[in-house]
Coordinates of C-alpha atoms in Angstrom, one line a residue:
Chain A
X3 CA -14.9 131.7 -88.2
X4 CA -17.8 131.4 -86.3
X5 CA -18.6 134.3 -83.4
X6 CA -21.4 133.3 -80.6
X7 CA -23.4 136.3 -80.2
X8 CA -26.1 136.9 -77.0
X9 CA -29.6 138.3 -76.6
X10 CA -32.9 137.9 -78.0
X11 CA -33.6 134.9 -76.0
X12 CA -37.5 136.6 -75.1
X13 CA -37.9 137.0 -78.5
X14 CA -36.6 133.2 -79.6
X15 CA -39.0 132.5 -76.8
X16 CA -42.1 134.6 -78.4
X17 CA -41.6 133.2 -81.8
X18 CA -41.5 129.5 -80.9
X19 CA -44.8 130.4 -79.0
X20 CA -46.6 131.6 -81.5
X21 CA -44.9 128.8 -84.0
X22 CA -46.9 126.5 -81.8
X23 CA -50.4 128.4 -82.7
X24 CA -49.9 129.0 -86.1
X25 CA -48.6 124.8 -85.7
X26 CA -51.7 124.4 -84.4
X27 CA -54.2 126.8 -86.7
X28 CA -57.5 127.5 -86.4
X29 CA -58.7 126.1 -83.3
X30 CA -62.1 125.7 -85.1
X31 CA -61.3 122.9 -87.0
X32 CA -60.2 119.3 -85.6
X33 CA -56.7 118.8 -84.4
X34 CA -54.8 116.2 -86.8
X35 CA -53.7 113.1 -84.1
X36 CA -50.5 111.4 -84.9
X37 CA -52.4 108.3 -85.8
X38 CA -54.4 110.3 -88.2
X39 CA -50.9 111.2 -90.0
X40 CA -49.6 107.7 -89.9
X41 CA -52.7 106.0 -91.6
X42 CA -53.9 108.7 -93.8
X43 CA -51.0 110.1 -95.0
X44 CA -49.0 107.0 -95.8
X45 CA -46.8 107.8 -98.3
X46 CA -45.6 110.9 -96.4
X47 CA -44.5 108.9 -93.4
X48 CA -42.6 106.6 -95.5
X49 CA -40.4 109.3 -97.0
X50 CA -39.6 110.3 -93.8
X51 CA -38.9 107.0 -92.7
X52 CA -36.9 106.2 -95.7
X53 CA -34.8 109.8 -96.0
X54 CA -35.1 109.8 -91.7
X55 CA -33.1 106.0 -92.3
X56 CA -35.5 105.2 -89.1
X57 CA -38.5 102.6 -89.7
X58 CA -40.9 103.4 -87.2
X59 CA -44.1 104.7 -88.3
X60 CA -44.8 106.4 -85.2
X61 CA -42.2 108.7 -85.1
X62 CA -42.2 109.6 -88.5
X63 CA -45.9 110.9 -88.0
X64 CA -44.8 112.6 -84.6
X65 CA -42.3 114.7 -86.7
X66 CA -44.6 115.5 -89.5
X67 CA -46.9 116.9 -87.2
X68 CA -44.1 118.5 -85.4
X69 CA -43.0 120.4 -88.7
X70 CA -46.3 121.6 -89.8
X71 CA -45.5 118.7 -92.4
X72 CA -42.4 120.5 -93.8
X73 CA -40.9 116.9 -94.5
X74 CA -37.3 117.8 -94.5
X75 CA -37.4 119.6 -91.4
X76 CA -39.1 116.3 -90.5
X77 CA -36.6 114.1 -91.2
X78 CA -34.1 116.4 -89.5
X79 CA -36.1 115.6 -86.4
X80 CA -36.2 111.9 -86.6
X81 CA -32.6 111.8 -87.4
X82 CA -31.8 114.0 -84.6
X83 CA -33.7 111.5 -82.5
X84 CA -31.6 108.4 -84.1
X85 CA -28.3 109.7 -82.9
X86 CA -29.5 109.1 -79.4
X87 CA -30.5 105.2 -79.8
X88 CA -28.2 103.0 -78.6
X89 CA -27.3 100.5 -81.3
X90 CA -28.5 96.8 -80.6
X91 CA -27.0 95.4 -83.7
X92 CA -27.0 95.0 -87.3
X93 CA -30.2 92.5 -89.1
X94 CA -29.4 89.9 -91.3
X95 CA -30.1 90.9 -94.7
X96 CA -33.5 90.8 -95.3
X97 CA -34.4 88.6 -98.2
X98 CA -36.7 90.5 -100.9
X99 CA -37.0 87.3 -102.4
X100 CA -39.5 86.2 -99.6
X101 CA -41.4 89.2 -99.8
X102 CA -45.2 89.5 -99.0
X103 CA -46.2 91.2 -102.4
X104 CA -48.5 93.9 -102.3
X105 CA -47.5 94.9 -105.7
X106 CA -45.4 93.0 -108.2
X107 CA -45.1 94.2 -111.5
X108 CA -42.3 94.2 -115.1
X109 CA -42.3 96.3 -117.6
X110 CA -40.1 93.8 -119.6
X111 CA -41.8 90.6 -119.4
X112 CA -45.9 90.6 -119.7
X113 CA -46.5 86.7 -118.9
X114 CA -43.8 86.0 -115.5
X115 CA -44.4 83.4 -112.8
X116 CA -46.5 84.8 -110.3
X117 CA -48.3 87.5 -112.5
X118 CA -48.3 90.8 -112.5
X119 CA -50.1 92.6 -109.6
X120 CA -50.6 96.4 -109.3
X121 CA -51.3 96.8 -105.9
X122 CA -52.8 100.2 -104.4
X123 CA -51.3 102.0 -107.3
X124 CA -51.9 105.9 -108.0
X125 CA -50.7 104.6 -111.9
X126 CA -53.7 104.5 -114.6
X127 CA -55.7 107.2 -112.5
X128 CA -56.5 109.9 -114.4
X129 CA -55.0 113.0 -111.7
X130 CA -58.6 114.5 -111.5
X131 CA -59.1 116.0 -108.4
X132 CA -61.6 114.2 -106.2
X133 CA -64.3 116.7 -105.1
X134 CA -65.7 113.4 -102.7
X135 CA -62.9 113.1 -100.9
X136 CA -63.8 116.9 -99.6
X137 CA -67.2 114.9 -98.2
X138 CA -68.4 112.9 -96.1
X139 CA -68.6 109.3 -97.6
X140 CA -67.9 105.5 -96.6
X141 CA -65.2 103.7 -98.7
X142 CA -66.0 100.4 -100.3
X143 CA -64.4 97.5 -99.3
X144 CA -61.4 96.7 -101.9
X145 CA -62.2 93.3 -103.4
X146 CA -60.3 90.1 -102.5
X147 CA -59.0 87.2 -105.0
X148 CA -57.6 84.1 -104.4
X149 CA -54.1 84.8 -102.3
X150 CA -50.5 83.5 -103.2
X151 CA -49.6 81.0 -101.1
X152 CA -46.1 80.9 -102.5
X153 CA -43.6 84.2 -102.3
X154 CA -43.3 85.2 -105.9
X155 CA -39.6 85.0 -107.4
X156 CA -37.1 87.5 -108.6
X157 CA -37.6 88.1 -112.3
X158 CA -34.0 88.8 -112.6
X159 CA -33.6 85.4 -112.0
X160 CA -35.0 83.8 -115.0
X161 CA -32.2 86.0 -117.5
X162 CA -29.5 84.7 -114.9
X163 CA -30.6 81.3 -116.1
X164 CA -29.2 82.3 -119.7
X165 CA -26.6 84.2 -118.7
X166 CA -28.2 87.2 -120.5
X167 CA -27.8 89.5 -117.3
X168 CA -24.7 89.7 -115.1
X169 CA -24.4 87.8 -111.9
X170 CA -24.5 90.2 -108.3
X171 CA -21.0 88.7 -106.9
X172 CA -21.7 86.8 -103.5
X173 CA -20.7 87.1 -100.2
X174 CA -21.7 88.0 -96.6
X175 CA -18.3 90.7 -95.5
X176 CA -19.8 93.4 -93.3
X177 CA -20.3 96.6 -95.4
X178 CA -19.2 100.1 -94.4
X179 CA -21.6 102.5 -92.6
X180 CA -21.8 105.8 -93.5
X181 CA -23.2 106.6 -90.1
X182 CA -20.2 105.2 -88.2
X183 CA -17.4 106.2 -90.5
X184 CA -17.6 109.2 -92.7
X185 CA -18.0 108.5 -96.8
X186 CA -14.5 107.9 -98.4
X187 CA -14.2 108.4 -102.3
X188 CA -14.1 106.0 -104.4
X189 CA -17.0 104.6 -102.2
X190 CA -17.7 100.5 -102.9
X191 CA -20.8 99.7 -104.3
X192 CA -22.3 99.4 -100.7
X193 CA -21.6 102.5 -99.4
X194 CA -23.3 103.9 -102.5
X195 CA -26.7 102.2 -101.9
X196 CA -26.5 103.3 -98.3
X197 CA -26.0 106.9 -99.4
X198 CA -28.9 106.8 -101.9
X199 CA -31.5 104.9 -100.2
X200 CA -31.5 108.2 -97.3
X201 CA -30.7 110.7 -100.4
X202 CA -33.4 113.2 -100.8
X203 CA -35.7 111.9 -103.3
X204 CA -35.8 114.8 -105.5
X205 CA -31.9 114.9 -106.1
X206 CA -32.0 111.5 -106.6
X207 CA -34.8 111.8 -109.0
X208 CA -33.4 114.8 -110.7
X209 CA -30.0 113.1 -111.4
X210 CA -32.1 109.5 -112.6
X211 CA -34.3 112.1 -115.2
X212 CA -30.7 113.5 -116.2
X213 CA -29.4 109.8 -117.3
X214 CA -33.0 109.6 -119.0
X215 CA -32.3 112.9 -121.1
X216 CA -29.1 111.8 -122.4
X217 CA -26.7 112.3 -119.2
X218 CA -24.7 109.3 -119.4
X219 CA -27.7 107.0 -120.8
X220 CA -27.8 104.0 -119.6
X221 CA -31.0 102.5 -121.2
X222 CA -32.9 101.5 -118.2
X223 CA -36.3 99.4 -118.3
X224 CA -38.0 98.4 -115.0
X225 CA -37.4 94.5 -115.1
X226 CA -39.2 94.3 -111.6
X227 CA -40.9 96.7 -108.9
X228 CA -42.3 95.4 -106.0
X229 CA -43.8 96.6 -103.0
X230 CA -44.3 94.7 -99.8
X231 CA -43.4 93.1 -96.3
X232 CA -40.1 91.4 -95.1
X233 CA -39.1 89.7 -92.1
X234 CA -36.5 90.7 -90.0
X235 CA -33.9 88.7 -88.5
X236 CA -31.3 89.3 -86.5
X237 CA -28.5 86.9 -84.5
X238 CA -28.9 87.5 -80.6
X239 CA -26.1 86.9 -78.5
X240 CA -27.9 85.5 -75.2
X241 CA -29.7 83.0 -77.1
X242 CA -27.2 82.0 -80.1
X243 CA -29.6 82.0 -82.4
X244 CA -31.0 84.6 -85.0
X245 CA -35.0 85.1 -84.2
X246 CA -37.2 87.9 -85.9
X247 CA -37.2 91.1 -84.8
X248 CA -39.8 92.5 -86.9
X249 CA -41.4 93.0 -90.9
X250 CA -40.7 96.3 -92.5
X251 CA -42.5 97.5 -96.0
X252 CA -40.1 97.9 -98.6
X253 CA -39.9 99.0 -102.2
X254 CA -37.4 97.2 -104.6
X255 CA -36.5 98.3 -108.6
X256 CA -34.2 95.9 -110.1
X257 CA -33.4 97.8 -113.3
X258 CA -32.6 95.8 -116.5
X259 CA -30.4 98.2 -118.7
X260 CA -28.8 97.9 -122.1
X261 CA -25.0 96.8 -122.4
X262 CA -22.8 96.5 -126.0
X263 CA -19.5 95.3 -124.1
X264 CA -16.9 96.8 -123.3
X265 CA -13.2 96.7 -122.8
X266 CA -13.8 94.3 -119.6
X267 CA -17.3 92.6 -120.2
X268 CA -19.0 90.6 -122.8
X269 CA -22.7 92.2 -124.4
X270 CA -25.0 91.2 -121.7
X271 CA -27.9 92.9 -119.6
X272 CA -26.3 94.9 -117.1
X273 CA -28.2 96.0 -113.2
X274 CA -29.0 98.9 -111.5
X275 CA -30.5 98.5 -108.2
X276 CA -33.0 100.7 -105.7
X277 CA -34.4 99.4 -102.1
X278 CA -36.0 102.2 -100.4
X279 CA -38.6 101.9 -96.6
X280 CA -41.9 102.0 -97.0
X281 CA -43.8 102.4 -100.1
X282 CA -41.6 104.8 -102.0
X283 CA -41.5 104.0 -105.7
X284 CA -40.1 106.6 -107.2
X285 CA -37.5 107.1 -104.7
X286 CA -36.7 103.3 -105.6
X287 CA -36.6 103.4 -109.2
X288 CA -34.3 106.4 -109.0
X289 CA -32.3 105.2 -106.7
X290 CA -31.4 102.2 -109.8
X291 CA -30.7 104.3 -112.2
X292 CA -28.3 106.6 -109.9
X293 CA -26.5 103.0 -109.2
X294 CA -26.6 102.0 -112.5
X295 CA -25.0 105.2 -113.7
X296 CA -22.1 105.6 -110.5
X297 CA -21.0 101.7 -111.7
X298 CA -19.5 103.0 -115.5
X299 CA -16.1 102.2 -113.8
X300 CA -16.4 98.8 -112.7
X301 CA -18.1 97.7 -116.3
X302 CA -15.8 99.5 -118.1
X303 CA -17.6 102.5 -119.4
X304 CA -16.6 105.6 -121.0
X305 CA -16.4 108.5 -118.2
X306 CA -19.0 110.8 -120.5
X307 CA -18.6 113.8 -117.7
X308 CA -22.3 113.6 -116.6
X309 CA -23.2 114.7 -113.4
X310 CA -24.8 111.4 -112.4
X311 CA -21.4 109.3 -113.3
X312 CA -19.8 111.7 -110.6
X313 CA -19.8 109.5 -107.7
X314 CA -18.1 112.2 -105.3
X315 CA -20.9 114.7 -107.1
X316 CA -23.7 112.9 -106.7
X317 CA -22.9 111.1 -102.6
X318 CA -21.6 114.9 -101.2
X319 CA -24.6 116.4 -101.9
X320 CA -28.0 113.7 -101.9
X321 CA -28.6 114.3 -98.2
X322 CA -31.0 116.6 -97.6
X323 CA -30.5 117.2 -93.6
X324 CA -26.4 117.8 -94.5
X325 CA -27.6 120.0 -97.6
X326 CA -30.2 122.3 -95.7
X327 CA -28.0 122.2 -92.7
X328 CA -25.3 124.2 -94.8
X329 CA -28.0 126.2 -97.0
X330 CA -29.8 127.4 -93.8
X331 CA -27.1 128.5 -91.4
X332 CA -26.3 131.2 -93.8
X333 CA -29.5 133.3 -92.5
X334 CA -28.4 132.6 -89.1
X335 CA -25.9 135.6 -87.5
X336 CA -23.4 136.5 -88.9
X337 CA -23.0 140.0 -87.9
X338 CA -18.6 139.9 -86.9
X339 CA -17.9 137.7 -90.3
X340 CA -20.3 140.3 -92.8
X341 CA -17.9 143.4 -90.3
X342 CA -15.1 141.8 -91.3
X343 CA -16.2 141.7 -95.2
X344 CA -17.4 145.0 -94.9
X345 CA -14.0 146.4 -93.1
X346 CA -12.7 144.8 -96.5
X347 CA -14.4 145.8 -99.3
X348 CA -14.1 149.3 -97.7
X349 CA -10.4 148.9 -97.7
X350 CA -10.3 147.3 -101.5
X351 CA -12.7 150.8 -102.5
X352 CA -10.1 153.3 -101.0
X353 CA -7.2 151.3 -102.7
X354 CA -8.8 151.8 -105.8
X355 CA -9.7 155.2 -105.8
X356 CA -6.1 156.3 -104.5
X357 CA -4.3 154.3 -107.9
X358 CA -7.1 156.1 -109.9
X359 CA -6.1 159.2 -108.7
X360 CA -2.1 158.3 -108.5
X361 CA -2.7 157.1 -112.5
X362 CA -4.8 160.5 -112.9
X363 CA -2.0 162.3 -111.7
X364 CA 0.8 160.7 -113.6
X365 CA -1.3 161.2 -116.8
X366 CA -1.9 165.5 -116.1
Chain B
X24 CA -31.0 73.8 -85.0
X25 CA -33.0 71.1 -82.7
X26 CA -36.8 71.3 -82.7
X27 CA -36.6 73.0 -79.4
X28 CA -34.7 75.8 -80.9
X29 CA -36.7 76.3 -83.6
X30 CA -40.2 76.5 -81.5
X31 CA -38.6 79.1 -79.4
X32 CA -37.2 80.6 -82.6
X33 CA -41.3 80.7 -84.2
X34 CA -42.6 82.3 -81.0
X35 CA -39.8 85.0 -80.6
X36 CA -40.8 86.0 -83.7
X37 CA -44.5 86.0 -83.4
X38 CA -44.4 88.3 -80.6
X39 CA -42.2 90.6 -82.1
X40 CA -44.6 91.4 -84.5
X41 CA -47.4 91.1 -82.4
X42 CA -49.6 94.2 -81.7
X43 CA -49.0 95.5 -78.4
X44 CA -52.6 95.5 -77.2
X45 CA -53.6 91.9 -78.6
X46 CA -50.3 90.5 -76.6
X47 CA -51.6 92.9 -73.5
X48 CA -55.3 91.4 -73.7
X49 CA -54.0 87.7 -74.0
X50 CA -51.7 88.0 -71.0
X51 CA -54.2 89.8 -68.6
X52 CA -56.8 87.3 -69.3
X53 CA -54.4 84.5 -68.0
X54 CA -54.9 83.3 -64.2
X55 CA -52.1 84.8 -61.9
X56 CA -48.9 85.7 -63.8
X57 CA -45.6 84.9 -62.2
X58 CA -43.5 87.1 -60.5
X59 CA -40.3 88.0 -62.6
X60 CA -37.5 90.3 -62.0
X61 CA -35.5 92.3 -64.6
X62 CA -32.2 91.1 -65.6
X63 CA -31.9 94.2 -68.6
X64 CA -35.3 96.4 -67.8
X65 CA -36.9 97.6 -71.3
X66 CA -34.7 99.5 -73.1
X67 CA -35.4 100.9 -77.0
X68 CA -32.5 101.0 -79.0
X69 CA -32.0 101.0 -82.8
X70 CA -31.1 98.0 -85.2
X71 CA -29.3 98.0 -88.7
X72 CA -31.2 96.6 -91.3
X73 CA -29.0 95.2 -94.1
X74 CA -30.1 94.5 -97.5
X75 CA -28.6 92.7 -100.6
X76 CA -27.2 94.4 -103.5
X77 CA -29.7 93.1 -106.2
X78 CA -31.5 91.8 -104.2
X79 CA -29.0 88.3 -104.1
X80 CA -25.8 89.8 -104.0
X81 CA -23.5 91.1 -101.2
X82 CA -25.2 93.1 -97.8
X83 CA -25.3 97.0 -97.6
X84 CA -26.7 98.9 -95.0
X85 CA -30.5 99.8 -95.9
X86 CA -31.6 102.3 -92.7
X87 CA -31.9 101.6 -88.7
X88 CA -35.6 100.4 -87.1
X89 CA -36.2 101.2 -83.7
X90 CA -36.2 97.4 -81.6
X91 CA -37.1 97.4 -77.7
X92 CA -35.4 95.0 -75.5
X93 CA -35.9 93.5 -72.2
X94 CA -34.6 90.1 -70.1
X95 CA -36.4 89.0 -67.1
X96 CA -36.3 85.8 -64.6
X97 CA -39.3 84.0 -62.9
X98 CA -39.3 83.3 -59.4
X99 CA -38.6 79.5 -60.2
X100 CA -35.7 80.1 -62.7
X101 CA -36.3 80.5 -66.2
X102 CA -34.9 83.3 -68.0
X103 CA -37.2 85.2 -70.9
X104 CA -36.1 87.6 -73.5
X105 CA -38.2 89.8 -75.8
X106 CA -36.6 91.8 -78.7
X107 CA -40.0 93.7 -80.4
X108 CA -40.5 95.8 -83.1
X109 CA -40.8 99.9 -82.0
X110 CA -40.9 101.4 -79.2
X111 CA -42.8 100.0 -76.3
X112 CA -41.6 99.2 -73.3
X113 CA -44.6 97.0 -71.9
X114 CA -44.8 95.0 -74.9
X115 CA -40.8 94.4 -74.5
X116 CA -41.7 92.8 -70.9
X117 CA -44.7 90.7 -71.8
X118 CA -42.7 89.0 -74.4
X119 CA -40.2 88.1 -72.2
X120 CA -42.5 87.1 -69.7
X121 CA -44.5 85.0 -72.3
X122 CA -40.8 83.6 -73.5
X123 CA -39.7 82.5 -69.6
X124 CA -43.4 81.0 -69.1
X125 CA -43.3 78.9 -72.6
X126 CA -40.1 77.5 -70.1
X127 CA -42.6 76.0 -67.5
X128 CA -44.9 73.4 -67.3
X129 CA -47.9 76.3 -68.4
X130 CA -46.2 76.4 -72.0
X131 CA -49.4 74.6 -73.3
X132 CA -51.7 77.1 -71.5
X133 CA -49.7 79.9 -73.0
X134 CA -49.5 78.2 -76.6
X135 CA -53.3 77.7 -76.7
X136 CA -54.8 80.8 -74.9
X137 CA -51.6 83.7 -76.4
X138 CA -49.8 82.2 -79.3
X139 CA -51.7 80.9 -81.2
X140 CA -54.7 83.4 -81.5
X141 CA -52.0 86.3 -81.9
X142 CA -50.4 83.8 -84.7
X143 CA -54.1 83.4 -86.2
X144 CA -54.9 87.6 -85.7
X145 CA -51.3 87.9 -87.8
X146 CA -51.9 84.7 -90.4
X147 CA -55.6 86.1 -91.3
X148 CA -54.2 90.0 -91.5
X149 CA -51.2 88.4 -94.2
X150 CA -53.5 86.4 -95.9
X151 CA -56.7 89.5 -96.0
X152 CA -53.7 91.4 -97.6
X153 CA -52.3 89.3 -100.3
X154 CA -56.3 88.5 -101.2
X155 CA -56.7 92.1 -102.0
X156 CA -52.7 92.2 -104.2
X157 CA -54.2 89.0 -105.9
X158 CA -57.2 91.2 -106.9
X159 CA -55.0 93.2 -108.5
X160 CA -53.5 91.0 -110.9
X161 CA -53.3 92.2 -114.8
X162 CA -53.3 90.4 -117.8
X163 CA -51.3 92.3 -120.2
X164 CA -51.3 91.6 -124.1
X165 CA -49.5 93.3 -126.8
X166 CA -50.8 94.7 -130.0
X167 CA -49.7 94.1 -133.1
X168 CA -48.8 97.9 -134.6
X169 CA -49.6 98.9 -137.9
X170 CA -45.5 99.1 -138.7
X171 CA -44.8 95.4 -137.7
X172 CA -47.9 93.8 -140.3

């Protein structure tokens, strides 16, 4: 039961001041701008964006900034704001296939079409700190080679040629929203990927390690990460025609994994799939082998009990803003329900006592 | 689609993804720009973007993107619609106003002097880009391990 309770409001009022200084810190060094956040602290934005489920830049720096760069109060904020957009429509899916590649790279094939291109990659630095960074210094200019013209294809698609990897069944039926509708258990393999790609990435990461340690193994191997820009179309009404709207960043992981057969399906590669805003790679990859995992049903795996083969498990709890919502209410008043506990445990003490005494009694 | 369709299809596009200031620059460099009225003022709302499960397969929904809208008519008729990226209200308008006047007989002004330097400012930032991915690209060879000889 929930009890309003009144006052305080100069107090509230005091502390969100003085949140706004210490927001704000020492007035002797340079205030951060929002287009400071956005450019030069990338990767942060594009968790926000991607956990947020909002693609605009922008905002996402706004509410960094806004949250002293607590992220998840961040995200809170930009979801908050997303309730109060009117919806336009719904895009086409955008086709990852056409990407712009930034970065392109396999971990199961070495020589693919299109070549293997690591991009602006923190992987093979050697996590030293980097004292220059502290200093003032002008960047070189990152070196150019001879561009694509063509977009590079899916490497999935050359083990769909020998029918070594199982085919993604086709179609184009509107898929359920998780925003509009609330989730329903079992959840289709749609509704999943929606959940995921705004679940908080450390869940989501947690539960991919768990299926790494032994959790429901599922053997996964990176058969393609890439990183880069799609365009966005969209059908509009006034002019019967789909035009673009836009080009978002994504991150894709198509996951390759090991598969004996089972009961239902011959021995063949099996997929596990992550498609995450922005440049968020480790989100992405997670993200696949969570799918991978949640799908033991439909290929006709053993339920081993792990935590990441738990559908209703894993989609109740992987957002952050419902999770912290929940967690962080709990400091929040609570002064008539803790009475009421207190009334009781009271009651449960003098209960006690009296049959300790009544059994005291009977035994004198 | 008739070739009509699909120019007006290339330019929607283009200025969706333009930057706001390079589409503000080429428009207030042009000589006298038509008078236009609002059919739907600028208004920001938020799209679904859908993806495909493995990338081929069937759509989910991926996360929203904020889109800005607007519809306007000129004084002689045509009707111009802009749906752009974000949040910004002017650059909603002067895509709609650059989509009514592509309409008129100063499409060819507006093709040489807006379009097409935003489409070159966007071609040599994609193509600056992938330069620097192609840069990037790694030969990798595998070594024969003592076990395997």
């Amino acid at each position: 039961m929930y009890v309003a309770v009144k006052g305080g409001e100069r107090a509230i009022e005091n502390a969100h001041a003085w949140l706004a200084e210490e927001r704000r810190g020492d007035k002797g060094v340079a205030e951060l701008s929002v287009a400071q956040i956005r450019e030069q602290l990338s990767l942060a934005v594009n968790r926000v964006m991607a956990e947020g489920s909002l693609y605009d830049p922008d905002l996402a720096a706004l509410a960094i900034k806004q949250a002293r760069g607590d992220l998840i109060e961040a995200i809170f904020l930009v979801r908050a704001y997303r309730t109060t957009l009117p919806r336009l429509g719904a895009s086409k899916p955008v086709e990852t296939g056409e990407m712009a590649c930034d970065r392109r790279i396999s971990a199961t094939f070495k020589d693919v079409p299109g070549g293997q291109l690591l991009g602006p990659t923190f992987d093979y630095t050697h996590r030293l700190l980097d004292f220059a960074l502290d200093a003032e210094g002008e960047i070189p200019e990152a070196q150019s080679g001879e561009p694509q013209a063509a977009p590079v294809p899916h490497i999935t698609g050359f083990l769909n040629r020998d029918g070594m990897i199982e085919q993604e069944p086709q179609g184009d039926a509107t898929p359920p929203d998780l925003t509009r509708e609330p989730m329903e258990f079992p959840a289709n393999r749609a509704l999943r990927l929606q959940n995921l790609t705004r679940g908080d990435e450390g869940f989501v990461l947690g539960l991919a390690y768990s299926t790494q340690r032994g959790y429901a193994r599922n053997h996964a191997f990176v058969g393609e990460l890439r990183v880069g820009t799609v365009p966005v179309e969209m059908e509009i009404p006034e002019l019967g025609f789909a035009i673009e709207i836009g080009e978002l960043r994504l991150t894709e992981c198509e996951t390759v994994n090991q598969f004996k057969g089972s009961k239902t399906e011959p021995p063949q590669f099996t997929r596990g799939y992550g498609l995450t805003f922005g440049m968020t790679e480790r989100k992405a990859i997670s993200m696949a082998l969570v799918d991978r995992a949640l799908r033991w049903r439909e290929l006709g795996e053993d339920d081993l009990g792990a935590a990441a083969q738990d559908e209703e498990f894993v989609l109740a709890h992987s957002d952050n803003i419902q999770a912290t919502g929940f967690l962080e209410h709990i400091k929040l008043p609570h002064y008539v329900d803790f009475q009421s506990e207190l009334e009781l445990v009271r009651r449960l003490r003098r209960e006690a006592q009296a049959t300790r005494q009544d059994q005291q009694e009977a035994a004198e | 689609m008739n070739d009509a369709t699909e120019d007006r299809k290339i330019w929607m596009g283009l200025l969706a993804r333009a930057s706001a200031a390079d589409l503000a620059d080429r428009l207030g460099a042009l000589d006298r720009l038509p008078q236009a009225h609002d059919l739907r003022a600028p208004e920001i709302g938020g799209v679904m973007v859908r993806g495909r499960i493995g990338g081929t397969g069937q759509p989910f929904n991926l996360g929203e993107m904020t889109v800005t809208r607007c519809s306007l008519r000129l004084e002689s008729g045509e009707v111009g619609h802009g749906y752009v990226q974000g949040r910004d209200k002017t650059k909603a308008r002067n895509a709609a106003l650059v989509d009514a006047m592509m309409q008129t007989v100063r499409a060819g002004e507006i093709r040489a002097s807006v379009l097409a330097p935003l489409a070159e400012a966007q071609a040599a930032r994609d193509t600056a880009r992938a330069a620097k991915a192609a840069a990037t690209k790694a030969e990798f060879f595998t070594m024969v391990r003592g076990e395997d000889q």
